[in-house]
Tab-separated table of C-alpha atoms in Angstrom:
chain	number	residue	atom	x	y	z
A	1	MET	CA	-30.180	93.020	16.511
A	2	PHE	CA	-31.412	89.475	16.398
A	3	ASN	CA	-34.673	88.634	18.120
A	4	GLY	CA	-33.375	85.246	19.556
A	5	SER	CA	-35.055	82.911	17.123
A	6	ARG	CA	-33.856	82.101	13.684
A	7	LYS	CA	-36.106	80.831	10.989
A	8	TYR	CA	-34.753	78.432	8.452
A	9	SER	CA	-36.165	78.427	5.035
A	10	PRO	CA	-36.991	75.032	3.562
A	11	LEU	CA	-34.902	73.643	0.769
A	12	PRO	CA	-35.987	74.238	-2.764
A	13	SER	CA	-38.244	71.595	-4.118
A	14	SER	CA	-35.857	70.765	-6.937
A	15	LEU	CA	-32.946	70.134	-4.578
A	16	SER	CA	-34.970	68.093	-2.108
A	17	SER	CA	-36.423	65.983	-4.867
A	18	SER	CA	-32.946	65.347	-6.290
A	19	ARG	CA	-31.645	64.264	-2.891
A	20	THR	CA	-34.649	62.031	-2.344
A	21	SER	CA	-34.252	60.393	-5.739
A	22	SER	CA	-30.500	59.870	-5.225
A	23	SER	CA	-31.037	58.281	-1.805
A	24	SER	CA	-33.805	56.060	-3.128
A	25	SER	CA	-31.703	55.006	-6.107
A	26	SER	CA	-28.711	54.210	-3.875
A	27	SER	CA	-30.880	52.235	-1.498
A	28	SER	CA	-32.451	50.332	-4.372
A	29	SER	CA	-29.018	49.609	-5.832
A	30	PHE	CA	-27.794	48.264	-2.481
A	31	SER	CA	-30.908	46.179	-2.055
A	32	SER	CA	-30.574	44.655	-5.541
A	33	PHE	CA	-26.856	43.837	-5.082
A	34	SER	CA	-26.117	40.332	-3.758
A	35	LEU	CA	-22.958	38.196	-3.541
A	36	PRO	CA	-22.784	35.097	-5.762
A	37	ALA	CA	-23.273	31.827	-3.929
A	38	ALA	CA	-20.041	29.913	-3.394
A	39	PRO	CA	-20.015	26.412	-4.934
A	40	ARG	CA	-20.239	23.626	-2.414
A	41	ARG	CA	-17.743	20.800	-2.358
A	42	SER	CA	-17.560	17.668	-0.307
A	43	PRO	CA	-15.076	17.551	2.574
A	44	ARG	CA	-11.605	16.348	1.645
A	45	ALA	CA	-11.497	13.999	4.606
A	46	LEU	CA	-14.445	11.995	3.277
A	47	GLN	CA	-12.917	11.796	-0.210
A	48	ARG	CA	-9.604	10.613	1.225
A	49	HIS	CA	-11.349	8.063	3.447
A	50	SER	CA	-13.311	6.572	0.531
A	51	SER	CA	-10.213	6.406	-1.675
A	52	LEU	CA	-8.263	4.627	1.069
A	53	LEU	CA	-11.069	2.112	1.546
A	54	SER	CA	-11.184	1.347	-2.182
A	55	GLN	CA	-7.406	0.927	-2.294
A	56	TYR	CA	-7.314	-1.468	0.656
A	57	SER	CA	-10.300	-3.474	-0.579
A	58	SER	CA	-8.784	-3.966	-4.045
A	59	LEU	CA	-5.437	-4.831	-2.461
A	60	LEU	CA	-6.873	-7.461	-0.110
A	61	GLU	CA	-8.890	-9.209	-2.841
A	62	SER	CA	-5.754	-10.899	-4.192
A	63	TYR	CA	-4.745	-12.358	-0.811
A	64	THR	CA	-5.778	-15.744	0.535
A	65	GLU	CA	-7.261	-16.177	3.984
A	66	GLY	CA	-3.978	-17.380	5.459
A	67	GLU	CA	-2.067	-14.472	3.935
A	68	ILE	CA	-4.573	-11.972	5.334
A	69	ARG	CA	-4.096	-13.466	8.807
A	70	GLN	CA	-0.324	-13.178	8.453
A	71	LEU	CA	-0.709	-9.576	7.285
A	72	ILE	CA	-2.900	-8.654	10.257
A	73	SER	CA	-0.538	-10.303	12.755
A	74	ALA	CA	2.430	-8.503	11.171
A	75	LEU	CA	0.623	-5.150	11.401
A	76	VAL	CA	-0.323	-5.737	15.037
A	77	GLU	CA	3.257	-6.704	15.878
A	78	ARG	CA	4.580	-3.626	14.069
A	79	TYR	CA	2.173	-1.376	15.927
A	80	SER	CA	3.005	-2.885	19.335
A	81	GLN	CA	6.730	-2.484	18.685
A	82	ALA	CA	6.199	1.145	17.741
A	83	MET	CA	4.190	1.827	20.891
A	84	ASN	CA	6.716	0.087	23.150
A	85	SER	CA	9.634	2.002	21.650
A	86	GLY	CA	7.825	5.321	21.888
A	87	GLY	CA	7.802	5.841	18.131
A	88	HIS	CA	4.292	7.279	17.843
A	89	GLU	CA	5.097	8.805	14.473
A	90	LEU	CA	5.712	5.365	12.951
A	91	PRO	CA	2.763	4.683	10.619
A	92	LEU	CA	0.718	1.543	11.065
A	93	PHE	CA	0.181	1.193	7.319
A	94	PRO	CA	2.861	1.753	4.666
A	95	ARG	CA	2.718	4.662	2.274
A	96	ALA	CA	0.729	4.525	-0.925
A	97	GLY	CA	3.877	4.618	-3.038
A	98	SER	CA	5.331	1.543	-1.381
A	99	ARG	CA	2.012	-0.271	-1.780
A	100	ARG	CA	2.023	0.419	-5.511
A	101	LYS	CA	5.611	-0.796	-5.810
A	102	ARG	CA	4.762	-4.037	-4.000
A	103	ALA	CA	1.655	-4.480	-6.161
A	104	ARG	CA	3.754	-4.168	-9.303
A	105	ALA	CA	6.349	-6.564	-7.866
A	106	ARG	CA	3.669	-9.145	-7.077
A	107	HIS	CA	2.628	-9.362	-10.747
A	108	LYS	CA	6.090	-10.099	-12.169
A	109	PRO	CA	6.252	-13.504	-13.918
A	110	CYS	CA	8.169	-16.439	-12.503
A	111	THR	CA	11.833	-16.058	-13.492
A	112	LEU	CA	15.276	-17.325	-12.496
A	113	LYS	CA	17.455	-14.938	-10.499
A	114	GLU	CA	20.916	-15.220	-8.970
A	115	LEU	CA	22.786	-13.848	-5.981
A	116	GLU	CA	26.428	-14.152	-4.913
A	117	VAL	CA	26.658	-15.159	-1.247
A	118	SER	CA	29.124	-16.847	1.078
A	119	VAL	CA	28.711	-20.466	2.098
A	120	SER	CA	28.072	-19.420	5.698
A	121	GLU	CA	25.107	-17.304	4.555
A	122	LEU	CA	23.361	-20.312	2.995
A	123	GLY	CA	22.129	-21.426	6.401
A	124	LEU	CA	23.189	-25.066	5.970
A	125	GLY	CA	25.492	-25.149	8.984
A	126	TYR	CA	28.805	-24.760	7.139
A	127	GLU	CA	31.434	-22.211	8.164
A	128	SER	CA	33.284	-20.998	5.100
A	129	ASP	CA	34.261	-17.698	3.513
A	130	GLU	CA	34.014	-19.101	-0.005
A	131	THR	CA	31.384	-17.526	-2.210
A	132	VAL	CA	28.927	-19.356	-4.434
A	133	LEU	CA	26.388	-18.252	-7.024
A	134	PHE	CA	22.968	-19.015	-5.585
A	135	ARG	CA	20.179	-19.134	-8.179
A	136	TYR	CA	16.574	-18.947	-7.048
A	137	CYS	CA	13.034	-18.605	-8.450
A	138	SER	CA	11.053	-15.405	-7.993
A	139	GLY	CA	7.747	-14.068	-9.317
A	140	THR	CA	4.043	-14.824	-9.471
A	141	CYS	CA	2.039	-17.428	-11.352
A	142	GLU	CA	-1.197	-15.578	-12.090
A	143	ALA	CA	-1.230	-16.750	-15.711
A	144	ALA	CA	-0.769	-20.380	-14.669
A	145	VAL	CA	-3.977	-20.655	-12.624
A	146	ARG	CA	-5.939	-23.783	-13.574
A	147	SER	CA	-9.429	-25.060	-12.825
A	148	TYR	CA	-7.932	-27.036	-9.940
A	149	ASP	CA	-6.733	-23.827	-8.287
A	150	LEU	CA	-10.078	-22.063	-8.736
A	151	SER	CA	-12.034	-25.018	-7.339
A	152	LEU	CA	-9.640	-25.403	-4.423
A	153	LYS	CA	-9.995	-21.705	-3.608
A	154	SER	CA	-13.767	-22.043	-3.667
A	155	MET	CA	-13.671	-25.054	-1.326
A	156	ARG	CA	-11.504	-23.130	1.107
A	157	SER	CA	-13.781	-20.088	1.058
A	158	LYS	CA	-16.789	-22.312	1.774
A	159	ARG	CA	-14.808	-24.027	4.568
A	160	LYS	CA	-15.153	-27.434	2.975
A	161	ILE	CA	-11.390	-27.793	3.550
A	162	LYS	CA	-10.431	-26.586	7.012
A	163	LYS	CA	-7.469	-28.336	8.590
A	164	GLU	CA	-5.351	-29.311	5.612
A	165	LYS	CA	-2.551	-26.994	4.572
A	166	VAL	CA	-3.250	-26.452	0.890
A	167	ARG	CA	-2.336	-23.673	-1.505
A	168	ALA	CA	-5.044	-22.445	-3.831
A	169	ARG	CA	-2.723	-21.090	-6.516
A	170	PRO	CA	0.453	-22.257	-8.271
A	171	CYS	CA	3.815	-21.323	-6.819
A	172	CYS	CA	7.065	-20.283	-8.520
A	173	ARG	CA	9.430	-23.176	-7.787
A	174	PRO	CA	12.509	-24.830	-9.353
A	175	LEU	CA	11.753	-27.358	-12.075
A	176	ALA	CA	15.412	-28.462	-12.257
A	177	TYR	CA	18.496	-27.900	-10.135
A	178	ASP	CA	22.003	-26.810	-11.059
A	179	ASP	CA	25.165	-28.879	-10.695
A	180	ASP	CA	26.512	-29.814	-7.273
A	181	VAL	CA	28.535	-27.204	-5.377
A	182	SER	CA	31.856	-28.110	-3.692
A	183	PHE	CA	33.810	-25.969	-1.232
A	184	LEU	CA	36.260	-25.974	1.697
A	185	ASP	CA	35.070	-24.917	5.103
A	186	ALA	CA	37.021	-22.907	7.689
A	187	TYR	CA	38.719	-26.109	8.927
A	188	ASN	CA	39.909	-27.182	5.422
A	189	ARG	CA	37.275	-29.879	5.154
A	190	TYR	CA	35.836	-30.593	1.729
A	191	TYR	CA	32.059	-30.671	1.226
A	192	THR	CA	29.708	-31.137	-1.711
A	193	VAL	CA	26.115	-29.937	-1.645
A	194	ASN	CA	23.569	-31.100	-4.219
A	195	GLU	CA	20.362	-29.405	-5.372
A	196	LEU	CA	21.510	-26.073	-4.004
A	197	SER	CA	20.721	-23.677	-6.849
A	198	ALA	CA	17.816	-23.658	-9.257
A	199	LYS	CA	18.460	-24.246	-12.942
A	200	GLU	CA	14.964	-23.786	-14.319
A	201	CYS	CA	11.880	-22.203	-12.778
A	202	GLY	CA	8.194	-22.796	-13.336
A	203	CYS	CA	4.748	-22.609	-11.757
A	204	VAL	CA	3.869	-25.771	-9.833
């Protein structure tokens, strides 16, 4: 018969000490363990914003004041057309790839090029289906900049020259013209046009 109360004998000292030491060692190991700190990095939005600003600033340095005004008006017109047509996904600024292509195209030297067009496409008021070889000048004149161009650009930036329409850098233009061009219009009338196509190009 049991007398209603049970006495429990304490654990042996060796076992209790082993449990105590294991718990203390586990707690000390958990307390000493810590995760390595993750390296910090700047937000990508700020990096992208700074790179875009540097790209646009370097791009606009090569433009004159009049060209910058034309660029701004063209961008505003493009944006208003996009908003009126509901094309909200149309970007206000072109992509970076197209900007690089235009930048490379702007630094091509002044050369003579040709294009086969009809007489009606020349915009001289003639109606004819005959085709002619139209030669034109294309390219930049960065290497042909003289002291005159640099001084004129400085005078414009300081607003010493305000109202006159002047160009502060040389332009790729024809130095000589090709032979006269003759053709028949849609009514069998014979015409001759002089100084139509370029023969030689240069920076003037």
